[in-house]
DNA sequence: TTGAAAGCGCTAACAC
DNA sequence: GTGTTAGCGCTTTCAA
């Protein structure tokens, strides 16, 4: 059997309260006794049970991360930011993939509640009313990360998708492009919609005829959509709603014997690790993904400590990274 | 306050034992009472505390995953396989990144022990004696995943790195290549060493002069090393120890105005998602990463259920995926 | 089929 | 400075 606090207490000839005190670094323990206890702990290889502790203190020092799919190259860096920040603050991390399925989201939220997590970081693109309602009724610290449905009553860390898209398109316009296409993401993903709107507005304000092709946020989708876009619109520039889409589009552009950026200039969004490995290297809107994760945990910590009342949203800065695929002068 | 089992019991006018029974689907509860209790649970929005439950049952239904870095594109798919399998079996998942730091590995193992996880999946490249010793003394279900230090007394799921490398090199030899270089991974990573040995043996058995360049498992390393390899060895083919290395090497090859596979044919290893997005598409040794994760959890489950005594290693099948970068006839 | 009560391993008053 | 004791919310005998 694993030793318990009682085993330690008996062997060290003290009460378990004292053992508990040394465990929690309570200063009012005589050094001599502290050392004796420590020694016994060592001898026995004793490890306090976090579970018993949690039950007694009603806190778990665990935070939960719920995200769509760790396999999507956009998320690992966020996850890493969250994990690093969490561990730094002494929290362990639960993780669950939902594939954006509201059913699963709710199920995992429930599970986390049952596990008594101290807080939840939720990355969801599709938050429905029901989930929101469930979340609010939880009375639990929650931070929405990156893909907010606007107007929801939660802390959130986001980027300004609208502006990011607007800037990318404006760059193309500044370069003299007239036929700028947009590969959009799924309609139920808020950030995709915002980027689309940004694109549309930028085009309109320059009196240019927009062309949008809607797909999923995947490489394959980028390939397939791009074929039709070329056939129907003959763009000289492309703004893709995320890098995977852009990379897929580039593949198709090359397949047709067209050049990048010569025939078609391309800008993506997210700056996933691979965007600098493509040929030509993908120009893209860079998002401080790691920092988003760190910030999310900070907001969570604030809530957990009760430092702050009321909600708080943090908007992270994005930046157009001028690599090879968008043509034009080097902006650096 | 969150309702407890007592609140439910009182409101349903039964004892908490009965509530506990319906919670655990104990069949010997009268339907009428079961329904009444269920109704109250619903009304109160009651959720049993996993923590209290764990303390009472001494099981946590949580498994821990310790891996080097979720940000490395090789790991997310494994992680996903593990998570899916875990959730399927009713386990939640802890996750920790170690960056292959033995200190951190030990720290996280300790944390997981304190959290009373039911089992641990450990992906480590560098397992030192001390950690192994700690692990064995834990008496806890453990599965080593993918990067085994051979001869350690744990369950493991692996691939045959030696053979994989041997096959890749043999393919090149079969194509008539004489100057086949190898970009190796770090010396302290077992799989990298095994791949290197496979390369070396294949070269020797064909009486070819080998050329190995050792670096890290990164894209940048691939770029940098490849420069020297070209200068010093003028290879016509390259076997890289992983895809990131291969992709970096391809970048450098292109930068020098050389063609792939024309001037230098390349084969990578791992089949990370990006290997099919590169241009040309990277030929590589494909590893059933997702299945590795699933299998690891199955082994863990076996241990946790006590189904099996003794150790077990599972070797997963790899396969050379012939895409564009390795030249030669299409093998399909 | 149900209830009473002991206990899981720890923390936190409170008393000494 | 240290010990006693009463919980934390659940499961699980054991009786009834």
XYZ file of C-alpha atoms (C1' of nucleotides) in Angstrom:
696
model
C 0.000 0.000 0.000
C 1.037 3.525 -0.690
C 1.936 5.288 2.526
C -0.504 7.881 3.818
C -0.085 10.857 6.030
C -0.819 8.635 8.992
C 2.077 6.344 8.247
C 4.330 9.339 8.159
C 2.885 10.732 11.361
C 3.323 7.512 13.284
C 6.819 6.891 12.088
C 7.865 10.447 12.849
C 6.042 10.315 16.165
C 3.978 13.401 15.506
C 0.347 14.030 14.683
C -0.877 14.146 11.136
C -1.638 17.812 11.620
C 2.040 18.417 11.983
C 2.842 16.399 8.938
C 0.235 18.399 7.088
C 1.918 21.561 8.281
C 5.288 20.618 6.954
C 3.650 19.518 3.733
C 2.187 22.980 3.357
C 5.311 24.784 4.453
C 3.637 26.179 7.463
C 6.429 28.118 9.202
C 5.337 27.413 12.715
C 6.909 23.994 12.929
C 10.086 23.537 14.899
C 12.981 22.936 12.578
C 14.001 19.784 14.317
C 10.575 18.252 13.869
C 10.265 19.499 10.340
C 13.447 17.742 9.428
C 12.420 14.568 11.125
C 9.160 14.545 9.226
C 10.886 15.333 5.981
C 13.238 12.478 6.523
C 10.431 10.026 7.141
C 8.648 11.293 4.042
C 11.768 10.590 2.102
C 12.251 7.161 3.640
C 8.716 6.133 2.922
C 8.625 7.692 -0.499
C 5.454 9.343 0.657
C 3.475 11.473 -1.824
C 0.454 13.373 -0.585
C -2.727 12.482 -2.380
C -3.902 15.438 -4.420
C -7.349 13.932 -4.383
C -7.710 13.878 -0.649
C -6.273 17.323 -0.570
C -8.713 18.589 -3.122
C -11.598 17.153 -1.245
C -10.489 18.811 1.928
C -9.701 22.166 0.404
C -12.281 22.183 -2.313
C -9.744 23.312 -4.874
C -8.093 21.196 -7.501
C -5.261 23.171 -9.057
C -6.210 21.779 -12.396
C -7.418 23.737 -15.333
C -9.212 22.346 -18.307
C -8.537 23.067 -21.943
C -11.241 22.342 -24.454
C -10.325 22.877 -28.074
C -11.460 21.753 -31.510
C -8.562 19.607 -32.649
C -4.975 19.499 -31.495
C -4.154 18.039 -34.870
C -4.912 21.312 -36.589
C -1.547 23.069 -36.771
C -3.048 26.244 -35.474
C -3.720 24.885 -31.991
C -0.604 23.208 -30.666
C 1.155 26.493 -30.064
C -1.813 27.941 -28.211
C -2.009 24.758 -26.203
C 1.649 24.998 -25.405
C 1.248 28.581 -24.233
C -1.596 27.536 -22.014
C 0.271 24.588 -20.619
C 3.416 26.514 -19.884
C 1.525 29.271 -18.158
C -0.602 26.801 -16.246
C 2.341 24.787 -14.969
C 4.126 27.959 -14.065
C 1.239 28.844 -11.801
C 1.097 25.362 -10.365
C -1.866 24.032 -12.277
C -2.053 20.763 -14.113
C -3.884 20.652 -17.405
C -6.748 18.586 -18.732
C -7.225 18.518 -22.462
C -10.142 17.543 -24.692
C -10.771 17.693 -28.409
C -14.283 18.509 -29.551
C -14.057 18.757 -33.336
C -16.337 21.731 -32.810
C -19.159 19.418 -31.917
C -21.434 21.231 -29.446
C -22.534 17.905 -27.978
C -18.974 17.014 -27.164
C -18.234 20.479 -25.906
C -21.005 20.187 -23.393
C -20.014 16.707 -22.430
C -16.447 17.749 -21.773
C -17.501 20.815 -19.887
C -19.540 18.571 -17.642
C -16.621 16.244 -17.174
C -14.405 19.086 -16.193
C -16.980 20.264 -13.717
C -17.104 16.831 -12.207
C -13.346 16.840 -11.967
C -13.671 20.096 -10.076
C -11.259 21.927 -12.312
C -10.426 25.397 -11.072
C -11.134 26.956 -14.432
C -11.696 26.275 -18.092
C -10.116 27.647 -21.244
C -12.548 27.082 -24.058
C -11.634 27.391 -27.694
C -14.824 27.027 -29.599
C -15.968 28.319 -32.908
C -19.550 27.448 -32.610
C -20.765 28.171 -29.094
C -24.501 27.707 -29.199
C -26.983 29.306 -26.862
C -27.390 26.165 -24.869
C -23.703 25.825 -24.161
C -23.464 29.471 -23.234
C -26.305 29.051 -20.835
C -24.706 26.010 -19.314
C -21.445 27.840 -18.989
C -22.910 30.847 -17.242
C -24.820 28.664 -14.822
C -21.566 26.975 -13.894
C -20.231 29.803 -11.825
C -16.809 28.696 -12.795
C -13.889 30.729 -14.095
C -13.943 30.555 -17.867
C -11.944 32.169 -20.612
C -12.916 32.014 -24.235
C -9.939 31.830 -26.430
C -9.397 33.203 -29.844
C -12.680 32.320 -31.426
C -15.255 34.303 -29.646
C -18.855 34.579 -30.465
C -19.156 38.274 -29.803
C -21.318 39.533 -27.032
C -21.039 36.469 -24.874
C -20.624 37.142 -21.199
C -17.167 35.688 -20.746
C -13.592 36.759 -20.496
C -11.904 36.353 -23.815
C -8.669 36.777 -25.644
C -9.012 37.500 -29.320
C -7.609 39.121 -32.348
C -9.261 41.620 -34.606
C -10.053 39.369 -37.530
C -11.915 42.026 -39.409
C -9.030 44.428 -39.318
C -6.489 41.746 -40.156
C -8.362 40.857 -43.321
C -8.914 44.472 -44.185
C -5.213 45.147 -43.955
C -4.240 42.176 -46.059
C -6.618 43.202 -48.796
C -5.531 46.819 -48.545
C -1.976 45.696 -49.092
C -2.971 44.022 -52.333
C -4.928 47.057 -53.406
C -1.933 49.212 -52.680
C 0.065 46.971 -54.983
C -2.377 47.722 -57.749
C -4.298 44.460 -57.703
C -7.853 44.684 -58.946
C -8.934 41.078 -58.960
C -8.492 39.868 -55.420
C -10.239 36.654 -54.463
C -11.037 35.385 -51.000
C -11.020 31.819 -49.764
C -13.308 31.916 -46.767
C -13.657 29.520 -43.859
C -16.822 27.842 -42.626
C -19.808 30.079 -41.987
C -20.263 28.870 -38.437
C -16.812 29.964 -37.420
C -16.934 33.505 -36.192
C -13.385 34.440 -37.051
C -13.869 33.201 -40.598
C -16.938 35.369 -40.947
C -15.160 38.401 -39.583
C -12.303 37.931 -41.965
C -14.724 37.630 -44.832
C -16.439 40.834 -43.829
C -13.103 42.583 -43.603
C -12.277 41.415 -47.096
C -15.637 42.501 -48.441
C -15.472 45.949 -46.921
C -11.962 46.552 -48.146
C -12.978 45.564 -51.652
C -16.070 47.717 -51.581
C -14.310 50.766 -50.330
C -11.962 50.452 -53.291
C -14.819 49.824 -55.644
C -13.522 46.421 -56.551
C -15.626 43.439 -57.428
C -15.223 40.812 -54.687
C -15.138 37.079 -55.192
C -15.589 34.744 -52.277
C -15.345 30.980 -52.185
C -16.463 29.317 -49.001
C -14.980 26.079 -47.760
C -13.553 24.459 -44.671
C -10.345 25.470 -42.977
C -8.336 22.724 -44.630
C -5.570 22.207 -47.131
C -7.729 20.017 -49.321
C -10.467 22.588 -49.329
C -7.937 25.180 -50.439
C -6.881 23.024 -53.361
C -10.387 22.301 -54.539
C -11.774 25.774 -54.105
C -8.876 27.400 -55.835
C -9.553 25.537 -59.057
C -12.993 27.049 -59.333
C -11.770 30.455 -58.264
C -9.216 30.527 -61.045
C -11.706 29.345 -63.630
C -14.428 31.741 -62.677
C -12.601 34.828 -61.567
C -9.025 34.805 -62.826
C -7.672 36.558 -59.766
C -4.250 38.184 -59.614
C -4.261 38.006 -55.834
C -5.690 35.797 -53.148
C -6.423 36.367 -49.506
C -7.103 33.082 -47.748
C -8.871 32.952 -44.424
C -6.191 30.737 -42.977
C -2.810 29.344 -43.915
C -3.959 25.820 -44.585
C -6.354 27.163 -47.180
C -3.604 29.333 -48.637
C -1.183 26.427 -48.815
C -3.754 24.279 -50.565
C -4.476 27.072 -53.001
C -0.789 27.463 -53.749
C -0.587 23.807 -54.567
C -3.393 24.154 -57.093
C -1.928 27.325 -58.566
C 1.339 25.529 -59.169
C -0.415 22.504 -60.564
C -1.851 24.730 -63.245
C 1.539 26.029 -64.157
C 0.888 29.463 -62.728
C 3.486 31.261 -60.640
C 3.370 32.829 -57.201
C 3.410 35.750 -56.747
C 3.851 36.488 -60.468
C 0.493 35.271 -61.688
C -1.282 35.150 -58.385
C -0.065 36.725 -55.167
C -1.136 35.024 -51.956
C -1.608 36.064 -48.362
C -2.782 33.682 -45.674
C -3.709 34.098 -42.060
C -2.467 32.572 -38.759
C 1.224 32.103 -39.476
C 1.262 28.417 -38.683
C 4.742 26.927 -38.483
C 4.553 25.544 -42.000
C 3.883 28.827 -43.644
C 7.579 29.542 -43.587
C 8.435 26.160 -44.980
C 6.428 26.453 -48.164
C 7.879 27.440 -51.481
C 7.533 30.303 -52.017
C 7.317 31.136 -48.349
C 3.818 32.169 -47.483
C 3.094 35.769 -46.588
C 0.522 35.808 -43.864
C -1.088 37.600 -40.987
C 0.834 36.578 -37.950
C -1.015 36.054 -34.717
C 0.749 35.798 -31.358
C -0.589 32.329 -30.746
C 1.655 31.385 -27.868
C 0.880 34.644 -26.119
C -2.802 34.085 -26.638
C -2.484 30.922 -24.607
C -0.482 32.596 -21.893
C -2.893 35.488 -21.708
C -5.872 33.182 -21.473
C -4.382 31.547 -18.411
C -3.655 34.908 -16.862
C -7.249 35.975 -17.265
C -8.287 32.680 -15.769
C -5.946 33.125 -12.845
C -7.416 36.548 -12.182
C -10.860 35.090 -12.031
C -9.781 32.183 -9.873
C -8.072 34.452 -7.418
C -11.095 36.695 -7.462
C -8.808 39.572 -8.335
C -11.279 41.088 -10.691
C -14.992 41.411 -11.072
C -16.682 41.937 -14.383
C -15.559 40.742 -17.752
C -12.498 41.462 -19.687
C -11.505 40.973 -23.284
C -7.975 41.238 -24.492
C -7.333 41.944 -28.145
C -3.966 40.681 -29.301
C -2.022 42.451 -32.019
C -1.687 40.841 -35.401
C 0.826 41.724 -38.066
C 1.214 41.225 -41.779
C 4.316 39.136 -42.368
C 5.736 39.910 -45.741
C 7.467 36.835 -47.062
C 7.605 35.675 -50.652
C 4.119 34.805 -51.764
C 2.572 38.268 -51.844
C 4.963 40.075 -54.139
C 5.772 43.750 -53.864
C 8.630 45.379 -52.071
C 9.969 43.951 -48.907
C 8.243 45.876 -46.169
C 10.803 45.319 -43.481
C -23.259 26.134 -3.005
C -23.116 23.269 -5.416
C -25.569 20.563 -4.412
C -24.112 17.404 -2.918
C -25.374 13.906 -2.730
C -26.995 14.782 0.566
C -29.090 17.518 -0.974
C -30.307 15.050 -3.519
C -30.992 12.412 -0.901
C -33.007 14.722 1.302
C -35.048 16.164 -1.501
C -35.765 12.712 -2.919
C -36.457 11.396 0.566
C -34.012 8.547 0.318
C -30.620 7.839 1.818
C -27.447 8.887 0.117
C -26.621 5.235 -0.346
C -29.581 4.984 -2.660
C -28.591 8.062 -4.563
C -25.150 6.585 -4.914
C -26.719 3.434 -6.294
C -28.631 5.190 -8.989
C -25.525 7.198 -9.794
C -23.674 3.974 -10.380
C -26.502 2.279 -12.255
C -26.858 -0.316 -9.601
C -29.774 -2.402 -10.878
C -31.229 -3.188 -7.498
C -33.072 0.082 -7.109
C -36.804 0.140 -7.601
C -37.689 1.913 -10.822
C -40.008 4.294 -9.085
C -37.320 5.449 -6.713
C -34.708 5.580 -9.398
C -36.852 7.906 -11.399
C -37.589 10.094 -8.439
C -33.916 10.430 -7.691
C -33.088 11.099 -11.300
C -35.698 13.821 -11.383
C -34.259 15.507 -8.312
C -30.773 15.277 -9.772
C -32.076 17.000 -12.844
C -33.905 19.660 -10.864
C -30.905 20.463 -8.751
C -28.453 20.283 -11.621
C -26.499 17.948 -9.417
C -23.118 16.663 -10.609
C -21.281 14.110 -8.523
C -17.838 15.207 -7.422
C -15.247 13.128 -9.178
C -12.844 14.035 -6.429
C -14.920 12.660 -3.610
C -15.592 9.649 -5.729
C -11.941 9.110 -6.394
C -11.116 9.350 -2.750
C -13.739 6.784 -1.903
C -12.882 4.370 -4.678
C -9.200 5.034 -4.913
C -9.382 5.286 -8.702
C -9.323 8.450 -10.721
C -10.250 7.592 -14.273
C -7.635 9.973 -15.478
C -4.603 9.082 -17.461
C -1.554 11.224 -17.896
C 0.279 11.964 -21.087
C 3.835 13.190 -20.863
C 5.455 14.152 -24.130
C 8.327 16.289 -25.374
C 6.504 19.067 -27.195
C 3.021 19.223 -28.608
C 4.288 21.932 -30.918
C 6.380 19.433 -32.826
C 4.133 18.328 -35.695
C 4.899 14.739 -35.011
C 3.085 14.623 -31.693
C -0.374 16.106 -32.105
C -1.654 13.093 -33.996
C -0.334 10.688 -31.389
C -1.856 12.862 -28.710
C -5.144 12.844 -30.547
C -5.084 9.071 -30.800
C -4.415 8.830 -27.099
C -7.108 11.293 -26.220
C -9.739 9.676 -28.371
C -8.981 6.248 -27.017
C -8.870 7.546 -23.470
C -12.202 9.322 -23.685
C -13.708 6.321 -25.340
C -12.799 4.280 -22.310
C -14.044 6.940 -19.947
C -10.740 8.448 -18.943
C -9.893 12.105 -18.891
C -6.441 13.167 -19.971
C -3.699 15.167 -18.338
C -1.018 16.524 -20.594
C 2.485 17.849 -19.953
C 5.316 18.988 -22.184
C 8.829 18.173 -21.091
C 11.054 19.355 -23.938
C 12.882 16.119 -23.238
C 14.181 17.535 -20.005
C 14.645 14.663 -17.523
C 14.111 17.035 -14.607
C 10.752 18.053 -15.942
C 9.868 14.493 -16.804
C 10.400 13.462 -13.233
C 8.551 16.445 -11.901
C 5.541 15.731 -14.072
C 5.591 12.078 -13.237
C 5.460 13.042 -9.580
C 2.596 15.397 -10.207
C 0.681 12.722 -11.990
C 1.263 10.362 -9.119
C -0.057 12.928 -6.710
C -3.087 13.362 -8.889
C -3.561 9.638 -8.599
C -3.802 9.113 -12.322
C -4.736 5.590 -13.264
C -1.873 5.305 -15.689
C 0.753 7.172 -17.628
C 1.693 7.276 -21.277
C 5.226 8.501 -21.514
C 6.842 9.681 -24.698
C 10.432 10.281 -23.886
C 13.556 10.140 -25.924
C 15.999 10.337 -23.164
C 14.836 8.221 -20.247
C 17.714 8.180 -17.824
C 18.374 5.549 -15.229
C 17.025 7.640 -12.437
C 13.711 8.195 -14.126
C 13.447 4.529 -14.985
C 14.071 3.652 -11.395
C 11.488 6.103 -10.209
C 9.017 4.753 -12.704
C 9.464 1.156 -11.686
C 9.117 2.006 -8.023
C 5.813 3.660 -8.788
C 3.902 0.466 -9.240
C 1.721 2.313 -11.646
C 0.544 1.311 -15.118
C 2.908 2.849 -17.616
C 3.304 2.643 -21.353
C 6.295 3.982 -23.195
C 5.356 5.349 -26.510
C 7.259 5.393 -29.709
C 10.623 6.340 -28.400
C 11.765 3.531 -26.312
C 15.071 3.089 -24.716
C 15.419 -0.587 -25.410
C 15.532 -3.047 -22.616
C 13.544 -0.996 -20.164
C 11.030 -2.905 -18.138
C 7.884 -1.275 -19.454
C 5.128 -1.844 -21.904
C 5.837 -0.030 -25.112
C 4.544 0.666 -28.556
C 7.175 1.315 -31.149
C 8.203 1.090 -34.698
C 11.215 -0.612 -36.149
C 13.335 2.428 -36.845
C 16.292 0.419 -37.961
C 14.344 -1.442 -40.565
C 12.544 1.661 -41.751
C 15.832 3.381 -42.453
C 17.282 0.292 -44.023
C 14.367 0.085 -46.414
C 14.527 3.715 -47.414
C 18.205 3.444 -48.187
C 17.697 0.167 -50.009
C 15.140 1.870 -52.178
C 17.701 4.456 -53.191
C 20.284 1.803 -53.828
C 17.806 -0.041 -55.976
C 17.401 3.131 -57.995
C 21.104 3.112 -58.687
C 22.120 5.845 -56.262
C 25.667 5.615 -54.988
C 26.011 8.786 -52.994
C 23.302 8.672 -50.385
C 23.632 11.062 -47.471
C 21.916 10.861 -44.112
C 20.664 13.706 -41.973
C 20.558 12.220 -38.494
C 18.701 13.333 -35.393
C 20.153 14.000 -31.958
C 22.358 11.313 -30.453
C 20.341 11.093 -27.282
C 17.201 10.160 -29.138
C 17.014 6.444 -29.492
C 14.926 6.353 -32.652
C 17.347 8.710 -34.350
C 20.227 6.443 -33.464
C 18.413 3.378 -34.713
C 17.633 5.059 -37.985
C 21.232 6.057 -38.363
C 22.372 2.518 -37.755
C 19.882 1.261 -40.307
C 21.266 3.716 -42.825
C 24.837 2.777 -42.070
C 24.228 -0.934 -42.354
C 22.369 -0.573 -45.617
C 25.199 1.475 -47.050
C 27.833 -0.935 -45.856
C 26.115 -3.978 -47.199
C 26.111 -2.312 -50.600
C 29.693 -1.249 -50.230
C 28.797 2.402 -50.424
C 30.555 5.178 -48.614
C 28.178 6.653 -46.019
C 27.935 10.293 -45.068
C 26.134 11.324 -41.926
C 25.371 14.793 -40.645
C 24.026 15.012 -37.127
C 21.678 17.762 -36.000
C 18.440 18.308 -34.179
C 15.063 17.177 -35.376
C 14.161 20.586 -36.780
C 13.517 22.333 -40.046
C 16.247 24.861 -39.424
C 18.706 22.141 -38.651
C 17.801 20.489 -41.942
C 18.529 23.674 -43.842
C 21.845 24.300 -42.201
C 23.131 20.768 -42.295
C 22.177 20.275 -45.896
C 24.451 23.062 -47.019
C 27.470 21.321 -45.619
C 26.340 17.960 -46.882
C 26.101 19.248 -50.427
C 29.466 20.946 -50.234
C 31.303 18.038 -48.742
C 29.618 15.026 -50.228
C 27.626 15.978 -53.335
C 24.935 13.398 -52.706
C 22.419 12.308 -55.301
C 20.056 11.114 -52.649
C 19.200 11.973 -49.081
C 17.572 10.015 -46.320
C 16.559 12.322 -43.479
C 15.838 10.999 -40.023
C 12.564 12.873 -39.879
C 10.355 14.944 -42.147
C 11.187 18.286 -40.610
C 14.821 17.685 -41.393
C 13.906 16.574 -44.910
C 11.766 19.633 -45.493
C 14.529 21.923 -44.324
C 16.986 20.127 -46.560
C 14.667 20.535 -49.528
C 14.528 24.224 -48.887
C 18.303 24.447 -49.021
C 18.525 22.260 -52.093
C 16.142 24.560 -53.898
C 17.929 27.620 -52.673
C 21.011 26.354 -54.441
C 19.133 25.947 -57.673
C 19.233 22.163 -57.506
C 16.172 20.085 -58.340
C 14.336 17.378 -56.452
C 14.412 14.540 -57.224
C 16.476 15.273 -60.338
C 19.675 16.381 -58.651
C 18.971 15.042 -55.221
C 16.233 12.605 -54.342
C 14.945 12.749 -50.805
C 13.090 10.527 -48.402
C 12.007 11.583 -44.949
C 10.545 9.771 -42.018
C 7.337 10.131 -39.961
C 4.870 11.323 -42.585
C 3.837 14.432 -40.716
C 0.831 16.211 -42.222
C 2.985 18.739 -44.017
C 4.959 16.221 -45.934
C 2.171 16.021 -48.476
C 1.923 19.766 -48.752
C 5.484 20.389 -49.803
C 6.580 20.879 -53.351
C 7.553 18.387 -54.537
C 5.551 16.263 -52.176
C 7.850 14.514 -49.771
C 8.333 10.789 -50.000
C 8.634 9.408 -46.534
C 8.332 6.497 -44.196
C 4.814 6.607 -42.917
C 4.178 5.660 -39.331
C 0.684 4.914 -38.024
C 0.881 7.712 -35.497
C -2.762 7.834 -34.560
C -2.813 4.095 -34.060
C 0.268 4.310 -31.921
C -1.670 6.536 -29.559
C -4.676 4.259 -29.538
C -2.532 1.214 -28.963
C -0.703 2.848 -26.108
C -3.972 3.430 -24.325
C -5.037 -0.124 -24.933
C -1.881 -1.440 -23.357
C -2.461 0.908 -20.475
C -6.017 -0.256 -20.087
C -4.839 -3.845 -19.965
C -2.476 -3.025 -17.164
C -5.034 -1.004 -15.277
C -7.573 -3.775 -15.488
C -4.942 -6.221 -14.464
C -5.779 -8.274 -17.534
C -2.202 -9.110 -18.160
C 0.941 -9.806 -16.238
C 4.371 -9.296 -17.640
C 5.458 -6.812 -20.226
C 4.412 -6.352 -23.752
C 5.825 -4.440 -26.667
C 3.884 -3.755 -29.804
C 5.748 -2.989 -32.992
C 3.698 -0.956 -35.427
C 4.121 -1.342 -39.176
C 5.754 1.427 -41.134
C 5.586 1.908 -44.864
C 7.521 3.770 -47.500
C 5.217 6.311 -49.063
C 6.334 7.011 -52.582
C 5.410 10.543 -53.443
C 7.374 12.938 -55.601
C 10.632 13.683 -53.876
C 12.327 10.322 -54.217
C 12.161 9.809 -57.962
C 11.873 6.436 -59.615
C 8.771 4.651 -60.757
C 5.611 4.929 -58.857
C 5.535 1.907 -56.598
C 1.794 1.737 -56.153
C -34.709 -3.095 -1.923
C -33.134 0.350 1.219
C -30.643 2.682 5.182
C -26.828 3.413 8.685
C -22.354 4.117 9.316
C -17.544 3.561 8.576
C -13.938 5.231 6.007
C -11.001 7.105 1.746
C -6.433 10.875 2.981
C -6.186 15.185 3.835
C -6.955 20.246 5.944
C -8.278 23.517 9.265
C -10.304 25.140 13.314
C -9.677 24.908 18.015
C -7.599 23.567 22.203
C -3.632 22.797 24.894
C 4.399 24.588 18.453
C 1.724 20.618 18.453
C -2.292 17.519 18.954
C -7.437 16.547 18.564
C -11.137 16.353 15.899
C -14.533 17.362 12.674
C -15.458 17.400 8.244
C -14.822 17.408 2.578
C -18.598 14.133 -0.799
C -18.678 9.992 -2.038
C -18.746 4.365 -1.944
C -19.423 0.224 0.301
C -20.084 -3.198 3.678
C -23.497 -4.811 6.781
C -28.132 -4.962 8.694
C -32.711 -4.550 8.376
